[in-house]
Coordinates of C-alpha atoms in Angstrom, one line a residue:
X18 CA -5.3 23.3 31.9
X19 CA -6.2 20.1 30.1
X20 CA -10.2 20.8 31.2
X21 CA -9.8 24.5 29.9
X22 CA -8.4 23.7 26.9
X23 CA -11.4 21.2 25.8
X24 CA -13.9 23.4 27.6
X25 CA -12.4 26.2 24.9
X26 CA -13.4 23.8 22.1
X27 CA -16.6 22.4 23.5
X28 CA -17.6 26.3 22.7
X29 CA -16.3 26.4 19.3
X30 CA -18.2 23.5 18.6
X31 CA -21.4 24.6 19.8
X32 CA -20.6 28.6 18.0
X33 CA -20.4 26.0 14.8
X34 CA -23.6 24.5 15.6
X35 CA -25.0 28.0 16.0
X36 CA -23.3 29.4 12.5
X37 CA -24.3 26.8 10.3
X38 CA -28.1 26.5 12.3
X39 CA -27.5 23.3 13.5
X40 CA -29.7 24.0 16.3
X41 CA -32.6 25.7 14.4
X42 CA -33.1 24.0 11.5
X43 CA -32.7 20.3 9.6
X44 CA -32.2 20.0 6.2
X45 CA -33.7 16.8 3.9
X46 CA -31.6 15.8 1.0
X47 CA -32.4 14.5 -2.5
X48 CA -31.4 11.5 -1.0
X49 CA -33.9 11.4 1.3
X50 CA -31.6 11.9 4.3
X51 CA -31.5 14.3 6.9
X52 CA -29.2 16.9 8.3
X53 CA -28.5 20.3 9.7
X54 CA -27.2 22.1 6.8
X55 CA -27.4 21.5 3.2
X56 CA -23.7 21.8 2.3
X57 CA -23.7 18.5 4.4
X58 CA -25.6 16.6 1.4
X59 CA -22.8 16.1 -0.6
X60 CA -21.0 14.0 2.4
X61 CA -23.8 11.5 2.0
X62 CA -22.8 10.1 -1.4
X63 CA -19.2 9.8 -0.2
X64 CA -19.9 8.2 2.6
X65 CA -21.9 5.4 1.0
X66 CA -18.9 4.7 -1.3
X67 CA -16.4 4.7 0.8
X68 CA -18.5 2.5 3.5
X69 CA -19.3 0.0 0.8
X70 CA -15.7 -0.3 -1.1
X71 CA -13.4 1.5 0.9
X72 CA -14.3 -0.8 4.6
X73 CA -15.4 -3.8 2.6
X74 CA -19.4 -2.6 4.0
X75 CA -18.8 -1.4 7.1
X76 CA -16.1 -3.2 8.9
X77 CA -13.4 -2.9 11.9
X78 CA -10.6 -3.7 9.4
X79 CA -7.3 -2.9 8.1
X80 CA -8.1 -0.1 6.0
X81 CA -10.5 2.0 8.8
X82 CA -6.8 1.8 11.1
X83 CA -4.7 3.2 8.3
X84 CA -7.5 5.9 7.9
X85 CA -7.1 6.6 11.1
X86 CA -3.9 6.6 11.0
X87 CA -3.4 9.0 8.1
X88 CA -5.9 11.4 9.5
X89 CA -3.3 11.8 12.1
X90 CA -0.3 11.9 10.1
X91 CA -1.5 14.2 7.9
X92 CA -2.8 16.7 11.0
X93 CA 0.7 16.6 13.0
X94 CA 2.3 18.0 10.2
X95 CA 2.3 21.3 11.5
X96 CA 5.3 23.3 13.4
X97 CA 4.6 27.0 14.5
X98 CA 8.2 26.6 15.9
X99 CA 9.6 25.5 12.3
X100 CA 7.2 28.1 11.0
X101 CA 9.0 31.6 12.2
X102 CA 12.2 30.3 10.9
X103 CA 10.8 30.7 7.1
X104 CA 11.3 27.2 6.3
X105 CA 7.9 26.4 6.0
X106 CA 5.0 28.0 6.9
X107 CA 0.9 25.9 6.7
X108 CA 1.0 22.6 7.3
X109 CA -1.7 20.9 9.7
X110 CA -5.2 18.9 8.3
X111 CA -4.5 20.3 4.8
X112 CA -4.1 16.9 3.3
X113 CA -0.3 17.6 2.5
X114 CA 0.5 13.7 3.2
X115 CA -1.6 13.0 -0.4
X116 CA -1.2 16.1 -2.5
X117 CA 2.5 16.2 -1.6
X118 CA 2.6 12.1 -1.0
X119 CA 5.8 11.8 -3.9
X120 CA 7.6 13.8 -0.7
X121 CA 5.6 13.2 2.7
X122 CA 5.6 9.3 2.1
X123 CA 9.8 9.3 2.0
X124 CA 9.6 10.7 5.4
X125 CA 10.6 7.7 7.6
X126 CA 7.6 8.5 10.2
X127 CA 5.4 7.9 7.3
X128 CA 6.7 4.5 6.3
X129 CA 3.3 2.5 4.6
X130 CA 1.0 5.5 4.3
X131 CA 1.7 4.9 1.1
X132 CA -1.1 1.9 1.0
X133 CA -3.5 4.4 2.6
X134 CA -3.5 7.0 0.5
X135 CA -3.3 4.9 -2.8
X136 CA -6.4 3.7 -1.6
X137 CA -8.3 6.4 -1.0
X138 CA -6.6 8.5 -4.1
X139 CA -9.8 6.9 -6.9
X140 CA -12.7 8.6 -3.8
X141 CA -11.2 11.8 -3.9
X142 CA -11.0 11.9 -7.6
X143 CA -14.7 11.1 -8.0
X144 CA -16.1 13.1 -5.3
X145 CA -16.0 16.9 -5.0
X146 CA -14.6 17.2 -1.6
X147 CA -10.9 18.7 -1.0
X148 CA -8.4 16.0 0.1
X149 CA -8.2 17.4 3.1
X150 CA -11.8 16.9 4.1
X151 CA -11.8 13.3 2.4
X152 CA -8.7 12.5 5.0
X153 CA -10.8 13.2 8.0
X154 CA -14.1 12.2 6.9
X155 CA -12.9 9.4 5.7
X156 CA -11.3 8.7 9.6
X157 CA -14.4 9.8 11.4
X158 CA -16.6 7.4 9.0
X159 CA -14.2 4.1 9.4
X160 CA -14.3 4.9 13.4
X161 CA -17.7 4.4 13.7
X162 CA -18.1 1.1 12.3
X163 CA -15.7 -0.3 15.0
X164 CA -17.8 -1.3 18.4
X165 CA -17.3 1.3 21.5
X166 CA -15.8 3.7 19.6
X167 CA -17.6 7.3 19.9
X168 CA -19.2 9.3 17.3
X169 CA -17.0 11.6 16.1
X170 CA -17.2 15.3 14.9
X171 CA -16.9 16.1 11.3
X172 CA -16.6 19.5 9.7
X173 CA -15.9 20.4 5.9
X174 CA -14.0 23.6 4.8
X175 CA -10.2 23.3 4.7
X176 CA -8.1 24.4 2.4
X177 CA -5.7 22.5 0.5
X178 CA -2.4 22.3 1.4
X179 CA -0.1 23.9 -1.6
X180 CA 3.4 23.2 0.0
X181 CA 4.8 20.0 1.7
X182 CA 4.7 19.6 5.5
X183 CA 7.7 19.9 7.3
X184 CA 9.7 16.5 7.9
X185 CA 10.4 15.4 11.6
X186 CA 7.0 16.4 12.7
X187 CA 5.4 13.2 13.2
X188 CA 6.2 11.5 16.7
X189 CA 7.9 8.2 16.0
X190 CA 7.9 4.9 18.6
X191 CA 11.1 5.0 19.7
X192 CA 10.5 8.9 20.8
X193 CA 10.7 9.7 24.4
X194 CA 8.2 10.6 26.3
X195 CA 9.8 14.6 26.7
X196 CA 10.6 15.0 23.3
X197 CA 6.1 13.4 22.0
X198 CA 4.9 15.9 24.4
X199 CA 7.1 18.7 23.4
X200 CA 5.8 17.9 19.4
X201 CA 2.3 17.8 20.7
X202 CA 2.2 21.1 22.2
X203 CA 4.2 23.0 19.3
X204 CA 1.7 21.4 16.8
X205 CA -1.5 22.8 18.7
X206 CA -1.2 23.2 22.2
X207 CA -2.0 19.7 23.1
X208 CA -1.9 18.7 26.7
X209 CA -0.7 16.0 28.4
X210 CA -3.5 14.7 29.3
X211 CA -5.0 15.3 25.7
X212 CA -2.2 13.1 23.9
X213 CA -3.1 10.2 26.0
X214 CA -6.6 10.7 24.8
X215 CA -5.1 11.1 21.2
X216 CA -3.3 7.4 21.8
X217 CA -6.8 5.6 21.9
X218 CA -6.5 5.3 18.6
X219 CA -4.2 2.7 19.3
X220 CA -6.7 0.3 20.4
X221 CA -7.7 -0.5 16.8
X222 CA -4.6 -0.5 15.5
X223 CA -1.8 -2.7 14.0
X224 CA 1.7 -1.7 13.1
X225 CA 3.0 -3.4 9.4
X226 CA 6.1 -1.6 9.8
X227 CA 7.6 -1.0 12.8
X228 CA 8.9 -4.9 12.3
X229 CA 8.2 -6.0 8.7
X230 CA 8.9 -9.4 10.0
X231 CA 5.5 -9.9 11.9
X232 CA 3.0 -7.1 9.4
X233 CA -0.2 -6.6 11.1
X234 CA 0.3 -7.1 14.5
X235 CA -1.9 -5.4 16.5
X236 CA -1.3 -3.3 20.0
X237 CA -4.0 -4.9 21.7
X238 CA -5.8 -8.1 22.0
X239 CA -8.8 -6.8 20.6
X240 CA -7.9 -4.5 17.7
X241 CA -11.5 -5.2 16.4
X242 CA -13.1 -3.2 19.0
X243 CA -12.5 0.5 20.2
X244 CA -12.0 -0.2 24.1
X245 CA -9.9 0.1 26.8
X246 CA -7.6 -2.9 26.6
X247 CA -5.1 -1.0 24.8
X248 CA -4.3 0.9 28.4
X249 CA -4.5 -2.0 30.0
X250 CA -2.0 -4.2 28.3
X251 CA 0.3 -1.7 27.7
X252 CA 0.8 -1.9 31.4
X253 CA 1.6 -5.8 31.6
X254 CA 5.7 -6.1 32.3
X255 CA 7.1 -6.7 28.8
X256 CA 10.8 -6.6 27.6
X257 CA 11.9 -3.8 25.1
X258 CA 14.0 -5.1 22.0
X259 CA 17.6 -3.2 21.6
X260 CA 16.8 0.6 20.1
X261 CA 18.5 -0.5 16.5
X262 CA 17.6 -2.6 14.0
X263 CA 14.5 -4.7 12.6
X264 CA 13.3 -4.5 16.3
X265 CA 13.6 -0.3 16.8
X266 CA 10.9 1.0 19.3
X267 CA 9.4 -2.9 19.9
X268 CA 8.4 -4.4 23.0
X269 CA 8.1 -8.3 23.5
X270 CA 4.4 -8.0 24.8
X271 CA 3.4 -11.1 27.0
X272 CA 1.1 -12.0 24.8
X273 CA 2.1 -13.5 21.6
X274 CA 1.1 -11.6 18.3
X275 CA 0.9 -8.4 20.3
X276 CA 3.5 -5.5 19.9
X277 CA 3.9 -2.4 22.0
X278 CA 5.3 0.5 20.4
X279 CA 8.3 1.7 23.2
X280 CA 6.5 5.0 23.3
X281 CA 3.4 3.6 24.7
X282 CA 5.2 2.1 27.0
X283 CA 6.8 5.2 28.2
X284 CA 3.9 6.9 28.1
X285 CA 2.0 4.6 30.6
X286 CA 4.8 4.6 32.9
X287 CA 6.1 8.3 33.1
X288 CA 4.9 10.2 35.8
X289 CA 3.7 12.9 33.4
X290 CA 0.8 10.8 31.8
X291 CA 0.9 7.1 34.1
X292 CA -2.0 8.5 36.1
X293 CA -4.0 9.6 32.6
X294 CA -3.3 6.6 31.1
X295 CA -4.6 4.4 34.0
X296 CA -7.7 6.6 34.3
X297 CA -8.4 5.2 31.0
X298 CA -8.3 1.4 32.2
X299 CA -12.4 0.2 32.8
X300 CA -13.6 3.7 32.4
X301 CA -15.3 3.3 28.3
X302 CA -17.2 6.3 29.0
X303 CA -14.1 8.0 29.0
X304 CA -12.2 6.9 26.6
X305 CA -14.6 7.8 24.1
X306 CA -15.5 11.5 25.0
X307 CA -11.1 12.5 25.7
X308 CA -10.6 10.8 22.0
X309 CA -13.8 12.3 20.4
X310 CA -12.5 15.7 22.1
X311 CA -9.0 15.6 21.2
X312 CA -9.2 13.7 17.7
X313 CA -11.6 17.2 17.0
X314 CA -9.2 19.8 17.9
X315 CA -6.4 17.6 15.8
X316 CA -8.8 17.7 12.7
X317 CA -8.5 21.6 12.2
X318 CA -5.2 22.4 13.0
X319 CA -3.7 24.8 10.6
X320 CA -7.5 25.3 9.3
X321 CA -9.5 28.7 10.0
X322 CA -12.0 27.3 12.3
X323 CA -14.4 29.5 11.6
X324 CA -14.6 28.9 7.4
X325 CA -15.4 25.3 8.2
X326 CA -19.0 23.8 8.4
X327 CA -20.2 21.3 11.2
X328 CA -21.4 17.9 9.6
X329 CA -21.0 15.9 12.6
X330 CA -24.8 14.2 12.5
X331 CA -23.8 12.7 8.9
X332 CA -21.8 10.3 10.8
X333 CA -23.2 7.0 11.5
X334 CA -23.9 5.8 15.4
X335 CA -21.2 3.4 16.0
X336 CA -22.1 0.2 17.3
X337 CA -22.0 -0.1 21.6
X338 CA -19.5 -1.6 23.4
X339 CA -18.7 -5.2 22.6
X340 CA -16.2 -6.5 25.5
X341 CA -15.7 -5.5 29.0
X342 CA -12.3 -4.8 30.1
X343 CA -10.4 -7.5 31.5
X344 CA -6.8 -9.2 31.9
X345 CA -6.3 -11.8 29.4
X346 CA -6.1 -15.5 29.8
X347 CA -3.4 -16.7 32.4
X348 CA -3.0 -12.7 33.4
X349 CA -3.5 -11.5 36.7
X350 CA -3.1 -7.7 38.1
X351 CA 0.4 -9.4 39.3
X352 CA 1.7 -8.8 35.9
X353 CA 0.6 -5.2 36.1
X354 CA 3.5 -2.6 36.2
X355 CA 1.9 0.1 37.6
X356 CA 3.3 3.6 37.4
X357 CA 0.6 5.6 38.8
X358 CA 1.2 6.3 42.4
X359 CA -1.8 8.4 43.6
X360 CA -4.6 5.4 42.3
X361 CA -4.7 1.7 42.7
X362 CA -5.5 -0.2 39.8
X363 CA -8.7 -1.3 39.0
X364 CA -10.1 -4.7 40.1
X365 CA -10.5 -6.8 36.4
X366 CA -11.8 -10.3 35.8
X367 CA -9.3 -12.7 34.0
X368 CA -10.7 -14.3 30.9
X369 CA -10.3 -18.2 31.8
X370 CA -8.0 -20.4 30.1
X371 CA -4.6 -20.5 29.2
X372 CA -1.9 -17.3 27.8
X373 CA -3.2 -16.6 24.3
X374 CA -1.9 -15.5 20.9
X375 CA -3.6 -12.6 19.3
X376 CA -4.3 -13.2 16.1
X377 CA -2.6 -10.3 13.2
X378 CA -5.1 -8.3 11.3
X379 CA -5.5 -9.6 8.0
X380 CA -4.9 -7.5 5.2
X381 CA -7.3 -6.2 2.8

């Protein structure tokens, strides 16, 4: 189902392509750039701004993971289910979380999107873009200046949210695994194996929230770098904090200055997704095509796919891989917990030295 589902997209993507000419025809720019449709000009302006004072001139940092983050946050926001009963209806990419941010930002899932969207709030008033579009553009652009990551789609189009999302739509770290892929698939449908793909975004990111006490600590050792440590340290044996709380949804990570949200945990160990999640460990190739895949199909829910315009080749080439997966320093597969019972896990070299601490990611 998983492969049908993204084989479904892969030929939405390509009917884009073929709408909007991007097969037949390239388009140069005042600017001197190139792409395959005109309307696409306008991104380039944007995303020379936002490269050079939004991610400090192209950095991995802080503020591309809570772009991500709010590209996701935002997108979630959508309930068919809540939808029939009247409540609300649109939701989705509609950039809601910004437009409606006096609301969205009190709902305890969002806790610090705040920053975010602050942030970002001067771009979209100087640019003719609708916030919508600036939340995902903005996501896709900060991904690709972080090593490994793939080159993500980009479209332009959507509509403008003009009523709040609904509240309790975004999954929270101390969710179980049943009730995250039950939101996934009223939201749009998502697989299984697709929300596993979804949670690579996790390997450059940091929570500043989940324990104010230790801000900007990151869920891998490498939160610098879009690879797969992320699935391979959620797996080390760790010890979950009481579910209350300043420590609600933590895990004691073996590694010091590395949290794991009690979701990913789950996630790596249920039977429904161990198996995914493994696949992920040592396979880069992977990782980036599920995420590139998936993080598409989360960009337009709630939007009329077929209003929007493909931009996807204004979007730099991120950097290649920069690290080769590997258990950390005084790590071994002995302190794997593995859940997936139908593969071994991979053979991995151990960095030499002693247990380190990962560093937290600095603010901006």
């Amino acid at each position: 189902m998983a492969f049908k589902l993204l084989g479904s997209f892969v030929s939405l993507l390509a009917a884009l392509q073929v709408a909007n000419g991007a097969l037949t025809r390239r388009v140069t720019c005042a600017t001197g750039q190139v792409t395959s449709n005109a309307a696409c000009c306008a991104l380039f302006p944007v995303i020379d701004d936002i490269q050079t004072n939004l991610f400090d001139g192209g950095e991995c940092g802080e503020e591309v993971h809570e772009s991500l983050r709010l590209t996701f946050h935002d997108a979630i926001g959508i309930s068919p289910a809540i939808a029939k009963t009247g409540v609300f209806g649109g939701g989705g990419a509609d950039g809601s979380i910004a437009i409606f941010a006096d609301i969205e930002t009190n709902f305890h899932a969002n806790n610090g999107v705040d920053e975010i969207i602050g942030e970002q709030a001067p771009f979209i008033a100087r640019h003719n873009l609708t916030t919508a579009d600036f939340i995902q553009l903005a996501g896709a652009i900060g991904v690709s200046n972080c090593p490994g990551a793939p080159r993500l789609n980009v479209f332009i189009g959507r509509k403008d949210a003009t009523q709040p999302a609904p509240d309790l739509t975004v999954p929270e770290p101390f969710d179980d695994v049943t009730k995250i892929l039950a939101r996934f698939e009223d939201a749009g449908k998502f697989t299984p194996a697709e929300v596993v793909a979804l949670l690579a975004s996790h390997t450059i990111a940091a929570a500043d929230h989940v324990d104010p006490t230790i801000p900007g600590t990151p869920f891998d050792s490498t939160p610098e770098l879009f690879d797969t440590q992320f699935f391979i340290e959620t797996q080390l044996r760790g010890t979950l904090f009481p579910g209350n709380g300043s420590n609600q949804g933590e895990v004691q990570s073996p590694l010091g200055g590395e949290l794991r949200l009690q979701s990913d945990g789950l996630l790596a160990r249920d039977q429904r997704t161990a198996c995914e999640w493994q696949s992920f460990v040592n396979n880069q190739a992977k990782l980036q095509s599920a995420f590139k895949a998936a993080f598409a199909r989360m960009t337009v829910l709630g939007q009329n796919t077929r209003a929007l315009i493909d931009c996807s080749d204004v979007v730099p080439t991120p950097p290649a891989p920069a690290s080769k997966a590997h258990f950390p320093a005084g790590l071994s597969r002995r302190d794997i917990e593995q859940a997936c019972r139908a593969t071994p896990f991979p053979t991995l070299p151990t960095d030499p030295g002693p247990v380190t601490t990962v560093a937290p990611v600095p603010p901006s």
